[in-house]
């Protein structure tokens, strides 16, 4: 297991380097004057020349790339001061360090992701298991039908409806906003409640269908039928054999959804006017703030790689055959 983890981490480092190289050359080789972008429209040639020198844009492209990659590992010096590792450069638009901008937005995205994940996993997997346990009954039909309808909804459609009903028309709940958990746990919970509920409604339906289908498939496996033939209790066979085998595809989807949410839930944040990582990425693209856009891309790629490794480790824990392989 340790050798497997070392191999995966080594591969992740190589992949991050390749992603960094690709994004750097993709952005910095397009025909744009980044000093002009950083300075603005009404900027004198003298100021543009100073900015180009301060940003290192007057150096060869290979030197710029080396300084960019070394800044991620060991930090980098700018006229604004020292940018500690991992340094992702300076924003053209705000002049702030990109890493600091990302970290300012990340707590909101993390709260949105973790809260929604807990809710839709509990309800999604729970209802899916009940539907598989009571397959063919009225409960199964109600759960399956409801999940089919709810899974067709989208956040940008359901979100405004919930806001209109619970916030603008009735005033039962306050508008979504982010308050630090350490400052006020109650305000943090109430501010995230509506986005969590909308995300959970859509994702719960998807996980319900997935949990039901994978569990029914596992119940038809030979080792499950053998356990039944030996006279084991139905509940024991259900949770000891079938449930564990059905987790493999579910864990895969959880890893994909979690990495996507942590990288920035763009639609969710724009729907509820929340300033998270996803909104930061869109703002960087609209203002042509290339260092900021690159930083968010690398930040998202990091989470995707790490969570893929976590998913592989979860496979080894859930299914002993993976360890043997």
XYZ file of C-alpha atoms in Angstrom:
325
model
C 0.000 0.000 0.000
C 2.832 2.399 0.841
C 4.543 1.724 -2.500
C 1.243 2.308 -4.279
C 0.795 5.627 -2.477
C 4.356 6.722 -3.305
C 3.850 5.873 -6.980
C 0.594 7.803 -7.146
C 2.019 10.843 -5.384
C 5.065 10.825 -7.669
C 2.781 10.622 -10.678
C 0.677 13.478 -9.294
C 3.761 15.691 -9.019
C 4.649 14.993 -12.656
C 1.093 15.658 -13.793
C 0.944 18.940 -11.850
C 4.191 20.016 -13.512
C 2.796 19.208 -16.960
C -0.451 21.025 -16.199
C 1.507 24.033 -14.964
C 3.649 24.033 -18.107
C 0.621 23.671 -20.366
C -1.352 26.488 -18.728
C 1.678 28.777 -18.620
C 2.574 28.445 -22.283
C -1.086 28.467 -23.282
C -1.637 31.848 -21.654
C 1.719 33.506 -22.040
C 2.287 32.736 -25.714
C -0.935 34.325 -26.976
C -0.459 37.717 -28.689
C -1.322 39.976 -25.751
C 0.623 42.698 -23.952
C 0.192 41.616 -20.346
C 1.836 44.786 -19.063
C -0.866 46.750 -20.904
C -3.555 44.540 -19.399
C -2.145 45.060 -15.929
C -1.786 48.833 -16.329
C -5.095 49.552 -18.031
C -6.142 51.421 -21.158
C -4.959 54.946 -20.319
C -1.385 54.067 -19.410
C 1.785 55.771 -20.564
C 4.526 53.797 -22.333
C 6.877 54.549 -19.447
C 4.530 52.956 -16.911
C 4.010 49.959 -19.184
C 7.778 49.475 -19.410
C 8.092 49.620 -15.595
C 5.285 47.091 -15.136
C 6.815 44.794 -17.761
C 10.097 44.841 -15.857
C 8.449 44.355 -12.456
C 6.461 41.356 -13.705
C 9.500 39.881 -15.424
C 7.830 40.058 -18.832
C 11.004 41.454 -20.381
C 12.797 38.148 -19.783
C 12.856 35.148 -22.161
C 9.785 32.922 -21.978
C 11.804 29.990 -20.616
C 13.134 32.166 -17.774
C 9.613 33.334 -16.968
C 8.410 29.746 -16.867
C 11.266 28.675 -14.571
C 10.581 31.545 -12.162
C 6.867 30.737 -12.195
C 7.419 27.063 -11.336
C 10.065 27.846 -8.707
C 7.699 30.377 -7.172
C 5.205 27.600 -6.556
C 7.855 25.597 -4.694
C 9.928 28.233 -2.888
C 8.177 31.597 -3.293
C 9.050 34.655 -5.336
C 9.840 38.343 -4.901
C 7.670 41.073 -6.447
C 7.608 44.876 -6.043
C 4.611 44.331 -3.725
C 6.788 42.173 -1.479
C 7.713 38.529 -1.054
C 5.152 36.015 -2.280
C 5.501 32.926 -0.104
C 5.174 29.436 -1.545
C 2.995 28.338 -3.162
C 3.234 31.578 -5.153
C 0.942 31.704 -8.188
C 1.838 35.225 -9.249
C 0.212 38.634 -8.924
C -3.270 39.506 -10.140
C -3.303 41.960 -13.042
C -6.602 43.433 -11.898
C -6.234 43.834 -8.129
C -2.470 43.649 -7.666
C -2.937 41.058 -4.900
C -1.107 37.772 -4.718
C -3.168 35.130 -6.500
C -2.751 32.562 -3.722
C -4.075 35.046 -1.149
C -7.110 35.772 -3.334
C -7.841 32.063 -3.660
C -7.483 31.470 0.072
C -9.865 34.364 0.806
C -12.552 32.671 -1.288
C -11.810 29.050 -0.403
C -13.562 28.911 3.031
C -16.892 29.707 1.381
C -16.420 27.072 -1.318
C -15.298 24.544 1.297
C -18.350 25.237 3.476
C -20.644 24.963 0.468
C -19.065 21.685 -0.608
C -18.783 19.883 2.718
C -22.254 20.843 3.932
C -23.935 19.846 0.690
C -21.913 16.622 0.485
C -22.920 15.477 3.970
C -26.607 16.140 3.311
C -26.926 14.526 -0.093
C -24.840 11.501 0.868
C -26.931 10.780 3.957
C -30.263 11.177 2.204
C -29.187 9.907 -1.210
C -27.540 6.696 -0.057
C -30.181 6.151 2.615
C -33.148 6.402 0.266
C -31.328 4.371 -2.387
C -30.706 1.548 0.069
C -34.318 1.583 1.222
C -35.542 1.429 -2.357
C -33.271 -1.546 -3.100
C -34.272 -3.271 0.148
C -37.981 -2.832 -0.681
C -37.609 -3.425 -4.395
C -40.928 -3.647 -6.208
C -42.960 -2.168 -3.346
C -44.831 1.132 -3.252
C -41.910 2.703 -1.377
C -39.515 1.723 -4.149
C -41.803 3.170 -6.813
C -42.257 6.459 -4.955
C -38.535 6.853 -4.299
C -37.579 5.920 -7.868
C -40.178 8.214 -9.412
C -39.276 11.154 -7.185
C -35.573 10.775 -7.853
C -36.226 10.616 -11.591
C -38.088 13.940 -11.489
C -35.719 15.746 -9.111
C -32.571 14.649 -10.943
C -33.803 16.486 -14.042
C -33.765 19.820 -12.183
C -30.839 22.221 -12.401
C -29.469 24.539 -9.731
C -30.037 27.658 -11.852
C -33.716 26.643 -12.187
C -34.502 25.376 -8.693
C -32.403 27.988 -6.855
C -34.398 31.092 -7.885
C -37.667 29.275 -7.110
C -36.523 28.446 -3.576
C -35.224 31.990 -3.066
C -38.532 33.437 -4.247
C -40.606 31.210 -1.973
C -38.529 31.187 1.203
C -36.739 34.554 1.101
C -38.387 37.203 -1.062
C -42.088 36.331 -0.687
C -42.358 34.860 2.807
C -39.192 36.011 4.567
C -38.926 32.677 6.366
C -35.198 32.454 5.671
C -32.499 35.029 5.064
C -30.646 35.428 1.781
C -27.631 33.139 1.365
C -24.418 34.676 2.625
C -21.150 33.486 4.039
C -20.202 34.060 7.659
C -17.121 32.359 9.059
C -17.946 29.361 11.210
C -15.492 30.522 13.863
C -17.171 33.952 14.041
C -20.778 32.813 14.321
C -21.726 29.133 13.789
C -25.438 29.932 13.741
C -25.143 32.600 11.051
C -22.793 30.336 9.102
C -25.393 27.552 9.102
C -28.354 29.777 8.203
C -26.393 31.550 5.475
C -25.517 28.256 3.778
C -28.843 26.498 4.392
C -30.599 27.352 1.120
C -27.629 26.509 -1.159
C -27.150 23.259 0.748
C -30.838 22.388 0.406
C -30.910 23.066 -3.338
C -27.668 21.161 -3.982
C -28.841 18.303 -1.766
C -32.179 18.070 -3.590
C -30.515 17.582 -6.965
C -27.567 15.450 -5.870
C -29.687 13.333 -3.510
C -31.854 12.284 -6.442
C -28.793 11.256 -8.442
C -27.230 9.287 -5.606
C -30.551 7.631 -4.790
C -30.813 6.220 -8.298
C -27.174 5.194 -8.314
C -27.276 3.514 -4.899
C -30.450 1.637 -5.794
C -29.180 0.357 -9.145
C -25.743 -0.688 -7.874
C -27.237 -2.413 -4.836
C -29.729 -4.361 -6.956
C -26.886 -5.380 -9.251
C -24.799 -6.562 -6.319
C -27.688 -8.608 -4.936
C -27.523 -10.705 -8.117
C -23.819 -11.541 -7.695
C -22.808 -15.150 -7.067
C -21.158 -14.539 -3.697
C -24.357 -12.861 -2.442
C -26.524 -15.727 -3.653
C -24.099 -18.164 -2.022
C -24.380 -16.323 1.285
C -28.155 -16.528 1.056
C -27.988 -20.230 0.250
C -25.949 -20.778 3.436
C -28.873 -19.466 5.446
C -27.414 -16.120 6.490
C -29.830 -13.443 7.597
C -31.134 -11.191 4.825
C -30.020 -8.019 6.605
C -26.527 -9.434 7.192
C -26.135 -10.402 3.539
C -27.494 -7.013 2.450
C -25.041 -4.913 4.453
C -22.060 -7.258 4.777
C -21.776 -8.434 1.172
C -23.966 -6.436 -1.221
C -23.550 -2.985 0.325
C -19.771 -3.110 0.386
C -19.564 -4.214 -3.235
C -21.895 -1.439 -4.367
C -19.645 1.257 -2.918
C -17.042 1.113 -5.708
C -18.984 3.071 -8.376
C -20.467 5.351 -5.702
C -17.030 6.281 -4.360
C -15.913 7.062 -7.913
C -18.743 9.523 -8.442
C -18.236 11.049 -4.989
C -14.602 11.747 -5.839
C -15.546 13.383 -9.125
C -18.317 15.499 -7.602
C -16.218 16.538 -4.621
C -13.264 17.608 -6.755
C -15.578 19.579 -9.057
C -17.245 21.334 -6.119
C -13.962 22.171 -4.418
C -12.558 23.477 -7.691
C -15.422 25.965 -7.770
C -19.171 25.463 -8.027
C -19.638 28.246 -10.587
C -23.369 27.849 -11.179
C -24.187 27.496 -7.481
C -22.138 30.533 -6.466
C -23.614 32.745 -9.188
C -27.167 31.546 -8.486
C -26.931 32.519 -4.814
C -24.555 35.477 -5.268
C -21.751 33.873 -3.278
C -18.125 34.886 -3.790
C -16.255 31.583 -3.915
C -13.582 29.962 -6.057
C -15.891 29.444 -9.026
C -16.915 33.083 -9.128
C -13.269 34.106 -8.787
C -12.398 32.051 -11.878
C -15.160 33.695 -13.909
C -14.116 37.162 -12.754
C -10.537 36.426 -13.790
C -11.663 35.301 -17.234
C -13.889 38.338 -17.776
C -11.144 40.804 -16.806
C -8.452 38.852 -18.702
C -6.619 38.422 -15.408
C -4.427 35.583 -16.638
C -2.388 34.933 -13.458
C -5.625 34.629 -11.490
C -7.186 32.318 -14.075
C -4.051 30.151 -14.157
C -3.939 30.005 -10.373
C -7.523 28.808 -10.088
C -6.910 26.204 -12.807
C -3.867 24.819 -10.986
C -5.740 24.904 -7.686
C -8.582 22.888 -9.193
C -6.198 20.437 -10.846
C -4.505 19.858 -7.496
C -7.778 18.839 -5.855
C -8.735 16.593 -8.753
C -5.410 14.721 -8.512
C -5.481 14.419 -4.721
C -9.061 13.185 -4.627
C -8.319 10.641 -7.366
C -5.589 9.236 -5.132
C -7.988 9.177 -2.176
C -10.554 7.326 -4.295
C -7.942 4.723 -5.286
C -7.037 4.207 -1.627
C -10.725 3.845 -0.805
C -10.975 1.145 -3.474
C -8.205 -0.800 -1.758
C -9.990 -0.551 1.570
C -13.426 -1.497 0.240
C -12.415 -4.298 -2.138
C -9.527 -6.599 -1.112
C -9.089 -7.650 -4.756
C -7.760 -4.172 -5.533
C -5.021 -4.631 -2.914
C -3.970 -7.883 -4.496
C -3.793 -6.245 -7.909
